[in-house]
Short mmCIF file of C-alpha atoms and ligand atoms in Angstrom, two decimals:
data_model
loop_
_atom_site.label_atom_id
_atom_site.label_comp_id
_atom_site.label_asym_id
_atom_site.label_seq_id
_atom_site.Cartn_x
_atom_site.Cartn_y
_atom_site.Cartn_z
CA UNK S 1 97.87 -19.91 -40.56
CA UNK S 2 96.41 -19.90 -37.09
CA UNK S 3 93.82 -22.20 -37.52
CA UNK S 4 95.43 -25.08 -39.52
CA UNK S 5 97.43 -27.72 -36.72
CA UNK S 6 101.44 -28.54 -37.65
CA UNK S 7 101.92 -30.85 -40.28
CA UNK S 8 104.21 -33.68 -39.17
CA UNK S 9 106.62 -34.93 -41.91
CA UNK S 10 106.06 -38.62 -42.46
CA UNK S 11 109.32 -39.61 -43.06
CA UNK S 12 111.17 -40.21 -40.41
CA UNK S 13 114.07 -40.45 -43.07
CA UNK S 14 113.05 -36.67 -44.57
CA UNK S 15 116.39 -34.82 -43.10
CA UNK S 16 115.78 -32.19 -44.49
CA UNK S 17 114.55 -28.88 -42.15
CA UNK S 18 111.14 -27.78 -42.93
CA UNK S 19 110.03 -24.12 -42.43
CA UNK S 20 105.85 -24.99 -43.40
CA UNK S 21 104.66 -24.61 -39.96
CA UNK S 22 107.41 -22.42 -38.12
CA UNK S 23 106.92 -19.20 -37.26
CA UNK S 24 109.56 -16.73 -38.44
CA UNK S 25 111.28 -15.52 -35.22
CA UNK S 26 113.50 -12.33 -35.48
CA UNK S 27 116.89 -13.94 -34.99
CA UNK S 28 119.09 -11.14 -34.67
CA UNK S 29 116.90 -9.68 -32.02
CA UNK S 30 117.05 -12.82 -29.78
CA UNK S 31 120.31 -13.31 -30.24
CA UNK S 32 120.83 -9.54 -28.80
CA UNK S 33 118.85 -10.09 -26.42
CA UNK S 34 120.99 -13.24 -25.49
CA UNK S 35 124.44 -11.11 -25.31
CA UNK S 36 122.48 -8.29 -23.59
CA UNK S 37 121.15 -10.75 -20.52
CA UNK S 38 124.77 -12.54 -20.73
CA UNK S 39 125.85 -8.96 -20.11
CA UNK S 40 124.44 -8.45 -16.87
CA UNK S 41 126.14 -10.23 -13.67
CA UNK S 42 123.18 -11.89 -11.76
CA UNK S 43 125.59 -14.28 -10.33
CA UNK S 44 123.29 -16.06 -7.22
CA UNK S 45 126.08 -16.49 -4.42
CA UNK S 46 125.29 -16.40 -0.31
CA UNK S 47 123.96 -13.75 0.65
CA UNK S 48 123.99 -11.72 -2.75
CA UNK S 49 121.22 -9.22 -2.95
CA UNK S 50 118.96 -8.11 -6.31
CA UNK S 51 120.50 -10.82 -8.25
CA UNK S 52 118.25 -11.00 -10.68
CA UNK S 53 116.90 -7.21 -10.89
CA UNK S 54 119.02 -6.10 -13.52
CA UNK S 55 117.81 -9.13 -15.91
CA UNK S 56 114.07 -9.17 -14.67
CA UNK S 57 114.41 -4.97 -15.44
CA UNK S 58 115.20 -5.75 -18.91
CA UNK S 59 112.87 -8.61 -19.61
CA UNK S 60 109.85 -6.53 -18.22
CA UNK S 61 110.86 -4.03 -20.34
CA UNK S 62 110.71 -6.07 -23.57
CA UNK S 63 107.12 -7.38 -22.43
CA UNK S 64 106.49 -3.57 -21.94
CA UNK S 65 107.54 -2.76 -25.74
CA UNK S 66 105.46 -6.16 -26.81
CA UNK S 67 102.85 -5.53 -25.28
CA UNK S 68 102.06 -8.52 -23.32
CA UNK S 69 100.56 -7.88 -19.63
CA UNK S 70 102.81 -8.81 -17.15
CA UNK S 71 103.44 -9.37 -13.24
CA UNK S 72 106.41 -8.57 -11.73
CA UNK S 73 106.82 -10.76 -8.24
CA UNK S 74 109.23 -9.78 -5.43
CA UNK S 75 110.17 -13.77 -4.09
CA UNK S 76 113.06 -11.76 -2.24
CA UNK S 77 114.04 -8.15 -2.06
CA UNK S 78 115.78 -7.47 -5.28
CA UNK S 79 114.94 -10.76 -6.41
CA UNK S 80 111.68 -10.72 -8.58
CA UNK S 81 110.37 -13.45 -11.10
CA UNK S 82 108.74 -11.70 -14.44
CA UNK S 83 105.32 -13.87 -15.84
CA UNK S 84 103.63 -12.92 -18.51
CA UNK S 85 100.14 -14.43 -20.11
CA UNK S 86 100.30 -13.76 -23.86
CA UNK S 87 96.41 -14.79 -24.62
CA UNK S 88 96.48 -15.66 -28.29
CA UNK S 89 93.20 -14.31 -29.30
CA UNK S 90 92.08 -17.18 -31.36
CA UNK S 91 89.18 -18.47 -29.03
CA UNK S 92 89.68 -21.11 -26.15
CA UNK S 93 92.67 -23.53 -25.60
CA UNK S 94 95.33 -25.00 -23.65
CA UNK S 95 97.80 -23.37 -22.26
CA UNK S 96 101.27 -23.57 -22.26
CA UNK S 97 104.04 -22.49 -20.24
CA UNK S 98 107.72 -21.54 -21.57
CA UNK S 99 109.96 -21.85 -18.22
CA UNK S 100 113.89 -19.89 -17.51
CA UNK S 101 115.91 -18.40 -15.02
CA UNK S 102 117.96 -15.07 -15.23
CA UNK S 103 120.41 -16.10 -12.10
CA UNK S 104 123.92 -17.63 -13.09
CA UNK S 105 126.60 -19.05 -10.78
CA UNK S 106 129.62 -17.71 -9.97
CA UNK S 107 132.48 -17.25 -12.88
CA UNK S 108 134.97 -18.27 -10.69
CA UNK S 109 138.46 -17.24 -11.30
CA UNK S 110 138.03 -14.91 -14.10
CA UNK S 111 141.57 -14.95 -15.26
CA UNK S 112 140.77 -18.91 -15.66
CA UNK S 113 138.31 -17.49 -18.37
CA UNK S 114 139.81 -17.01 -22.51
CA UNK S 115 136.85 -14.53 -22.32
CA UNK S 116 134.84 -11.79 -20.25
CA UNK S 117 132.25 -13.69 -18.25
CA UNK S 118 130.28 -10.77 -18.73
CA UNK S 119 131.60 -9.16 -21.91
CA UNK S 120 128.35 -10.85 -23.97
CA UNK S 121 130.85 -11.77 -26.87
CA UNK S 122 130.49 -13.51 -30.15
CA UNK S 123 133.31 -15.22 -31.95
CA UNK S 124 133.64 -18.64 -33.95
CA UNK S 125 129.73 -18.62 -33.90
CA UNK S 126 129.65 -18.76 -30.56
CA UNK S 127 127.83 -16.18 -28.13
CA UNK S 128 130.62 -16.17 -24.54
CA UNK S 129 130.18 -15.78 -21.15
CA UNK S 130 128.62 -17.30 -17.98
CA UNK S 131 125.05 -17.91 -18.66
CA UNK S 132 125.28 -18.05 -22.14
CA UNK S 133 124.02 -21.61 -21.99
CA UNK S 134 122.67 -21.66 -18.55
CA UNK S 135 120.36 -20.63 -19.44
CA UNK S 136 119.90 -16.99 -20.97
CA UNK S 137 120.03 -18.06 -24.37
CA UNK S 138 117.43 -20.71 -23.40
CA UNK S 139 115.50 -17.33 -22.17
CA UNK S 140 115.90 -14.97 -25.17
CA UNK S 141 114.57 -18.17 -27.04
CA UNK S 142 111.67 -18.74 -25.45
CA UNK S 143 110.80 -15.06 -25.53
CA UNK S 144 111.28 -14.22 -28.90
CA UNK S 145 109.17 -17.65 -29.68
CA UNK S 146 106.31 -16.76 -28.83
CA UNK S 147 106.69 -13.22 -30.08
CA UNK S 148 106.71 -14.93 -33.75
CA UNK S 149 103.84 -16.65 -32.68
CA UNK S 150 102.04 -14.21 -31.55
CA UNK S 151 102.78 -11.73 -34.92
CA UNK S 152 101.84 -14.49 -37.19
CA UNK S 153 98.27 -14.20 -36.26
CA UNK S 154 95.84 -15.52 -33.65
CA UNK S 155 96.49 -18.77 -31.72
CA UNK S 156 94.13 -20.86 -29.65
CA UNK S 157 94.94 -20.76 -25.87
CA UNK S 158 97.25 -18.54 -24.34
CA UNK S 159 100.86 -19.07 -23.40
CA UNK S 160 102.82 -17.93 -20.08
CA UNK S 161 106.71 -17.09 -20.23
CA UNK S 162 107.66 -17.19 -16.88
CA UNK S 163 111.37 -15.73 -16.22
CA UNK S 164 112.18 -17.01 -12.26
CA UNK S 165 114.77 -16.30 -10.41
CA UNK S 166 117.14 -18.21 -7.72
CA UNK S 167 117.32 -21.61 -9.99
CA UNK S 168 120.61 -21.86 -8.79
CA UNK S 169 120.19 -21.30 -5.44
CA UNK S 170 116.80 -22.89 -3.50
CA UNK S 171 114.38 -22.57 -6.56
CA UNK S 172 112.52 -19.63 -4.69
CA UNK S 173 111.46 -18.11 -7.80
CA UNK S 174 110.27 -21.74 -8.98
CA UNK S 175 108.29 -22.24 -5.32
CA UNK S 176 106.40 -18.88 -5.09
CA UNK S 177 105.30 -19.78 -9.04
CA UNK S 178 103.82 -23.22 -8.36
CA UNK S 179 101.89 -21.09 -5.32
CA UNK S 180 100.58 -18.97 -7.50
CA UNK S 181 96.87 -18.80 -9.32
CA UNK S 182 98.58 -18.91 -12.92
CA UNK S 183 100.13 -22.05 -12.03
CA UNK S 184 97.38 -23.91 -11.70
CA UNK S 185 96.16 -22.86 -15.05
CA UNK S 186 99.16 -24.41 -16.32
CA UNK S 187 98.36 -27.94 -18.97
CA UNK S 188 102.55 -27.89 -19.84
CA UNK S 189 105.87 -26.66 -19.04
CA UNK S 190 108.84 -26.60 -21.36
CA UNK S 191 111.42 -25.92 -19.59
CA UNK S 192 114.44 -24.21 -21.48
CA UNK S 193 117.09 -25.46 -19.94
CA UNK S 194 120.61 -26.72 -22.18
CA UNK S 195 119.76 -30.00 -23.04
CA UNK S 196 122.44 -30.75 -25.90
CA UNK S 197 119.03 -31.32 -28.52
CA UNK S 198 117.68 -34.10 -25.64
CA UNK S 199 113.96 -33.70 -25.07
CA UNK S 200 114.36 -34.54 -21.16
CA UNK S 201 111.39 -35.93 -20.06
CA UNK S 202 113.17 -37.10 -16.67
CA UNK S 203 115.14 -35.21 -14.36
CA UNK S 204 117.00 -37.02 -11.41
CA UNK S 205 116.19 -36.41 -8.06
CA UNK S 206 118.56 -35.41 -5.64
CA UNK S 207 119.00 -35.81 -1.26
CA UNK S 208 121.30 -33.89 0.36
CA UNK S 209 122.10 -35.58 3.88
CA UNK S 210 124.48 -34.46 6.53
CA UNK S 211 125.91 -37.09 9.10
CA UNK S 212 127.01 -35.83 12.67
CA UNK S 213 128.77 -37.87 14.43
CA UNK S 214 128.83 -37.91 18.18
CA UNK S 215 131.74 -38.91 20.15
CA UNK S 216 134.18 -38.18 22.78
CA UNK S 217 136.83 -36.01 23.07
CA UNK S 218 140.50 -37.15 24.44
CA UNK S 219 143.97 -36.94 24.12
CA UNK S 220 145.55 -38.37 21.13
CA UNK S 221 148.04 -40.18 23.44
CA UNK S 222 145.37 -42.22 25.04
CA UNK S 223 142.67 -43.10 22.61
CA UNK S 224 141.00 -45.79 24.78
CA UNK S 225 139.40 -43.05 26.49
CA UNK S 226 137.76 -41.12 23.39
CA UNK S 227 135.38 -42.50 20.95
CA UNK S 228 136.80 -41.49 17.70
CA UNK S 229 134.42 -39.82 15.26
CA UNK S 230 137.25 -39.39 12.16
CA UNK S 231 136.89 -43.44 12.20
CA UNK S 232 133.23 -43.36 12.22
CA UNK S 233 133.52 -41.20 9.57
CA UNK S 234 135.86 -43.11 7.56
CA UNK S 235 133.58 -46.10 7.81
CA UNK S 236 130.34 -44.51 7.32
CA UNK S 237 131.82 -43.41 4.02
CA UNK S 238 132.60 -46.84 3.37
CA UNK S 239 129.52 -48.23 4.38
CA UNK S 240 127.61 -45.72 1.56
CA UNK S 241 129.78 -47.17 -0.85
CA UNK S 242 127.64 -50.54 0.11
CA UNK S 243 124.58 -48.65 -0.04
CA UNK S 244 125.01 -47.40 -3.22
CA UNK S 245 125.16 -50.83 -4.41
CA UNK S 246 122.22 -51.86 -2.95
CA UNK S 247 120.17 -48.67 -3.93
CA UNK S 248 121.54 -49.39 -7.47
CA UNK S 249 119.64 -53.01 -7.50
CA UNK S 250 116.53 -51.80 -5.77
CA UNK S 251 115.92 -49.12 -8.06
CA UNK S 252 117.65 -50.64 -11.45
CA UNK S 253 118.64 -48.95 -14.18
CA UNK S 254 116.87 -45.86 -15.35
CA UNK S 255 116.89 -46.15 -19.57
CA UNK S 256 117.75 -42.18 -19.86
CA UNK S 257 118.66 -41.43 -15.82
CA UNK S 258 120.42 -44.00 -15.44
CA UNK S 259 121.07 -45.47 -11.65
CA UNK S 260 121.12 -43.92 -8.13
CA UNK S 261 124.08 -42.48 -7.27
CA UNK S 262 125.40 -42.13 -3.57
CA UNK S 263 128.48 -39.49 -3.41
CA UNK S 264 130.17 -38.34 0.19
CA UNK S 265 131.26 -34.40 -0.83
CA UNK S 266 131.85 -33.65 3.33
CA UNK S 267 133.84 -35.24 5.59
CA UNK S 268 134.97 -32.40 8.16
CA UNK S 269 136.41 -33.02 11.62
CA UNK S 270 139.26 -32.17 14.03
CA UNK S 271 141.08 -29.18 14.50
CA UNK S 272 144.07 -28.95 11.63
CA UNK S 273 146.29 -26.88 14.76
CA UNK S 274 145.51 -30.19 17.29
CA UNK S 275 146.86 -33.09 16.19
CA UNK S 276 147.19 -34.40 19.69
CA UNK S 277 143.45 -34.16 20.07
CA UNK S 278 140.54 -36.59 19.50
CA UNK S 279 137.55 -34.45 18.38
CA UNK S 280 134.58 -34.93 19.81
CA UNK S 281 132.61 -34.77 16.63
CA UNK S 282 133.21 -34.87 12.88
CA UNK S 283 130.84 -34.25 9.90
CA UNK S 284 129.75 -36.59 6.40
CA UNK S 285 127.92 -35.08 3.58
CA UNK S 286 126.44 -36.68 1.17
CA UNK S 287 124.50 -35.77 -2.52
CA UNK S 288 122.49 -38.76 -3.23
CA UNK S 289 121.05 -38.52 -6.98
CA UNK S 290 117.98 -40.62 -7.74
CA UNK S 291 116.21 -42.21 -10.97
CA UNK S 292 112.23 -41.78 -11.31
CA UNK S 293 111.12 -44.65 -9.31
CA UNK S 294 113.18 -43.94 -6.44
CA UNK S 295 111.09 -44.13 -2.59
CA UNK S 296 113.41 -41.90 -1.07
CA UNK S 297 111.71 -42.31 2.24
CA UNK S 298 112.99 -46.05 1.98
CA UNK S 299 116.59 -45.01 0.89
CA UNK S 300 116.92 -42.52 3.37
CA UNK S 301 116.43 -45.17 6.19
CA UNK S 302 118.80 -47.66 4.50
CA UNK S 303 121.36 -44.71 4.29
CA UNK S 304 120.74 -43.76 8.14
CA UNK S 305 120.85 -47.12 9.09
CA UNK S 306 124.08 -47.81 7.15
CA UNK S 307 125.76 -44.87 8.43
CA UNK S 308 124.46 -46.02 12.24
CA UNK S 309 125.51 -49.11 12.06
CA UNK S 310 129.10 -48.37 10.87
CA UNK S 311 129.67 -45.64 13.52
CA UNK S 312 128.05 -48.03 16.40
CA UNK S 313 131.40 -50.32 15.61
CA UNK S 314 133.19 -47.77 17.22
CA UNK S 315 130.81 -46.47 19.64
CA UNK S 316 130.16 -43.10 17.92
CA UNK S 317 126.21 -41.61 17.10
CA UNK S 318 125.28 -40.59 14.59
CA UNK S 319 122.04 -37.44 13.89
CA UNK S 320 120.79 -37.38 10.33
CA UNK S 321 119.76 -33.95 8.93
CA UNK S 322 117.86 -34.12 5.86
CA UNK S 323 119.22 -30.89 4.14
CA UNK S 324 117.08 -31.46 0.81
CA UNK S 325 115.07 -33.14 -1.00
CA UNK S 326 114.16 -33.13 -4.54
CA UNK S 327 112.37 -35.86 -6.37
CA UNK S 328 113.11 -37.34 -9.56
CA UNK S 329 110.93 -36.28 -12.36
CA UNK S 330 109.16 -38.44 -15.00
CA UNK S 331 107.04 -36.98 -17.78
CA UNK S 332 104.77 -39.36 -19.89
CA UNK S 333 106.39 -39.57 -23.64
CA UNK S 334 102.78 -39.80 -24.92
CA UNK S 335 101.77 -36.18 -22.91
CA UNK S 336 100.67 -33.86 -25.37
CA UNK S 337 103.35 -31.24 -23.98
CA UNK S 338 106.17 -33.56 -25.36
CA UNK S 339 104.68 -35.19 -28.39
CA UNK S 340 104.48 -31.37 -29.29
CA UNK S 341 107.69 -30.53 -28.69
CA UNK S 342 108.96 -33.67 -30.48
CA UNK S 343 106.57 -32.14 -33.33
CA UNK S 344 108.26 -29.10 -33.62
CA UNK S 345 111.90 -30.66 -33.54
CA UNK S 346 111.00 -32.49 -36.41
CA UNK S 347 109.64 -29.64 -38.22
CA UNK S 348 112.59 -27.74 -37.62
CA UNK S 349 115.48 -30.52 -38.01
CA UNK S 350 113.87 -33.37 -40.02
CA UNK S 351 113.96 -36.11 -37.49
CA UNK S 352 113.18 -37.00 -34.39
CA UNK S 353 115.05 -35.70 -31.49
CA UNK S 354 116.74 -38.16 -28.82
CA UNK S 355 115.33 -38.53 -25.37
CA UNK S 356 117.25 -37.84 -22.27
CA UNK S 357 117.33 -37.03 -18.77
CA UNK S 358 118.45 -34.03 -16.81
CA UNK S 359 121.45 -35.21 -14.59
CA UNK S 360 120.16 -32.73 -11.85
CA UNK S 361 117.09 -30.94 -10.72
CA UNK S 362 115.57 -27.65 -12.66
CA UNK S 363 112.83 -25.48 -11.78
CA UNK S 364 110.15 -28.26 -13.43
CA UNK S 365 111.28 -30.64 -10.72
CA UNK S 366 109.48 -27.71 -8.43
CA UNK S 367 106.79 -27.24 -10.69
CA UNK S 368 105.93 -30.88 -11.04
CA UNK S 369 106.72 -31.49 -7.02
CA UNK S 370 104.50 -27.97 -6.25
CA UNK S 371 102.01 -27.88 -8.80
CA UNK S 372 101.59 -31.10 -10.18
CA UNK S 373 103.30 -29.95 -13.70
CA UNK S 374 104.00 -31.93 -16.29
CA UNK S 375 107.30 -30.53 -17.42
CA UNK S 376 109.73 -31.39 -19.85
CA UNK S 377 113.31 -29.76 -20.73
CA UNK S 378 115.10 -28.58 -23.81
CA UNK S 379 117.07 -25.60 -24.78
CA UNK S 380 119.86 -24.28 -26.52
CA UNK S 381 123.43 -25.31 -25.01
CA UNK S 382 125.45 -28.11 -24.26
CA UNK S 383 124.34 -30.06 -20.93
CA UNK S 384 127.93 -30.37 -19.60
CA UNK S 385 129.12 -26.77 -20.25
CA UNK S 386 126.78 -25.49 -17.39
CA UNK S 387 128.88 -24.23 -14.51
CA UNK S 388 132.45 -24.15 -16.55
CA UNK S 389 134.65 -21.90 -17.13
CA UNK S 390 134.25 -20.02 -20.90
CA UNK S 391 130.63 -21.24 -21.08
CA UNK S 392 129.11 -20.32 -24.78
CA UNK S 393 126.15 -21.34 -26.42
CA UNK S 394 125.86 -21.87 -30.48
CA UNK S 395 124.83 -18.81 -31.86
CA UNK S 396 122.29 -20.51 -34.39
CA UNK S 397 120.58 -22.35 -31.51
CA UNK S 398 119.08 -19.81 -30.20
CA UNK S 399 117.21 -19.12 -33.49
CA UNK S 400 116.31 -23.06 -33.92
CA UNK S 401 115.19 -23.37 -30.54
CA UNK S 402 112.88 -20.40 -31.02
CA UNK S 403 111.74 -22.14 -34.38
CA UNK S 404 111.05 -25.27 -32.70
CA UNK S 405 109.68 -23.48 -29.36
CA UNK S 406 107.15 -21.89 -31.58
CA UNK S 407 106.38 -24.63 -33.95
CA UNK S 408 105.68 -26.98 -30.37
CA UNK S 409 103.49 -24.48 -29.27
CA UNK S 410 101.19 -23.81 -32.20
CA UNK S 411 100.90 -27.43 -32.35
CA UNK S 412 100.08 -28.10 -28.66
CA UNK S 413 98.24 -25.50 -28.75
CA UNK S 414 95.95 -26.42 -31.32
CA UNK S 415 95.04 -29.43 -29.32
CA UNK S 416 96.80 -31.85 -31.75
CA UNK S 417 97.97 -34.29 -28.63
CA UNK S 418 98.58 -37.48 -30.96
CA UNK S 419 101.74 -38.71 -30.90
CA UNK S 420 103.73 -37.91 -33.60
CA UNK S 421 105.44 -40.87 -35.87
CA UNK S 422 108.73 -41.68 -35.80
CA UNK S 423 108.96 -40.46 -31.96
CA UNK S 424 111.87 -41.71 -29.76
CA UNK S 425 110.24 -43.82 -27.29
ZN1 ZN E 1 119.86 -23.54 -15.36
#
């Protein structure tokens, strides 16, 4: 089986699932694995410690029982990332990465929950609990992909499951990776993140700018002698309503990432016990969200000028502090690592999957940033469940995104970079 490429169905009209092609992945065991990951509570919050440890404990056990060789990583104390290199035996090849995270944010309230965050349930189909789509399903899936791969016999090329940690917090996990020597080994990532079905090959790009605004302090019964920074702020946040627009017909319209979005989530100033008292200074925030295409450099000035010039009106400074920035991610349709993945879709489902962007930034917008990448994302779980409250994944996803995980990778694997027909463009 090892040596004969996928075979693409022709009909784009087939609907029908094929299995020709698939490995046979051990459901049950993935979707254990799934409810035993969901199980443990690597929530990544400020200044949590050995987030991940519990979940990188487990999966280095599992490479353990497979057999695959494996380096455990310390990025932080407690906080390791788990990489293995499954060689496939079958001479030389490409190699291809599988890409998830074992951290989770926060449950929340937990009495807001129908379920235990952390109880690793399944009922109505569904597997429950706070990373059940983000992303430890995604995880098990990817694992137990290659596994099938690997026991149906040898494979050109090798294939490294890397299981990072501290997506959710400052992509450490996803940094100290793309520094590494197996990175740049690395011809494609597929990221597992829940996608809803979407092959994202675009991810948006995010800023994260704070405003501080300068001005003087006085008493609230004689404001000619203050310089009022609540008003500055006030019209800064109008004025980035303006520069929104205008970043929104620099950069047009993204066909899957649609346009630039400019969002104030701060404005902070003033003591709530003082209301006789002009602060002195007063805080914006902003989360600016970019489509591939974006010169951030460029929209960062516009921003700071925008915000400068609407303070100056009422004689208040203003310091920019660029607290991040992440940019947008576009991945060629015609790159092998996606025509592969569209391969294997089709193989599994009968027709050819939709394309989409990721409305925020994953570990492959480090990868591609760090490493130079090319990354693409798809996994099991519904793109706007991430982050909610009684989060669940599909139970049966998690065994067609292992089909399809495995069927991409024999077929990128075997070199077979033609695009396949009937591809989304
Ligand atoms: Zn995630």
């Amino acid at each position: 089986m090892h040596s004969s490429p996928s075979i693409v169905p022709s009909d784009p009209g087939a609907g029908a699932a094929r299995t020709d092609g698939v490995p046979d992945v051990d459901e049950p065991a993935a979707v254990a694995f799934a409810q035993d990951l969901v199980r443990l509570r690597t929530v990544n919050a400020t200044g949590a410690t050995a987030v991940e440890q519990p979940a990188a404990d487990l999966v280095s056990r599992l490479f353990t029982a497979f057999g695959w060789p494996h380096e455990v990583t310390e990025v932080a104390p407690g906080r390791p990332n788990v990489v293995a290199v499954v060689e496939g035996g079958g001479g030389p090849g490409p190699t291809l990465m599988f890409e998830g995270h074992t951290d989770v944010v926060t449950e929340g309230d937990p009495a807001a929950w129908s379920v235990d965050p952390y109880g690793g349930q399944i009922h109505d189909g569904r597997l429950w609990g706070r990373g059940a789509a983000d992303m430890k399903s995604g995880v098990a899936a990817m694992i137990y992909a290659v596994r099938a791969l690997q026991q149906a016999g040898p494979f050109p090329g090798r294939i490294v499951v890397g299981v990072l940690c501290d997506e959710e917090g400052l992509m450490l996990g996803a940094k100290a990776f793309a520094a590494s020597p197996t990175a740049a080994g690395v011809d494609g990532v597929i990221v597992c993140e829940p996608e809803g079905y979407e092959v994202c090959t675009s991810a948006r790009g995010g800023i994260r700018l704070r405003f501080a605004l300068h001005g003087v302090m006085a008493h609230g019964a004689m404001p000619q002698e203050g310089r009022n920074p609540l008003v500055a702020g006030a019209r800064v946040v109008a004025a980035l309503a303006g520069a929104e627009e205008w970043a929104v017909r620099r950069y047009g319209t993204h066909p899957h990432a649609g346009t630039v979005t400019v969002t104030p989530t701060v404005l902070h100033g003033g003591d709530p016990d003082q209301l006789n008292v002009i602060p002195a200074h007063a805080v914006v925030g902003v989360d600016v969200r970019t489509v591939p295409g974006t010169d951030h450099a460029e929209l960062i000035g516009h921003l700071r000028q925008a915000a400068e010039d609407a303070a100056a009106g009422v004689g208040v400074t203003v310091g920019l502090t660029v607290v991040d920035d992440r940019p947008a991610i576009e991945t060629d349709a015609g790159h092998p690592v996606v025509t592969a993945l569209v391969a294997g879709h089709r193989l599994v489902h009968g027709s050819a999957p939709p394309f989409g962007a990721v409305p925020g930034t994953t570990d492959g917008t480090i990868l591609t940033r760090d490493a130079g990448l090319a990354t693409v994302v798809y996994g099991p779980g519904g793109k706007w469940i991430a982050h909610q409250k009684d989060e669940y994944v599909e139970v049966r996803e998690i065994g067609e995104y292992a089909r399809v995980y495995a069927a991409a990778a024999r077929h990128f694997l075997a070199g077979s970079g033609t695009r396949p027909e009937g591809a989304a463009a």
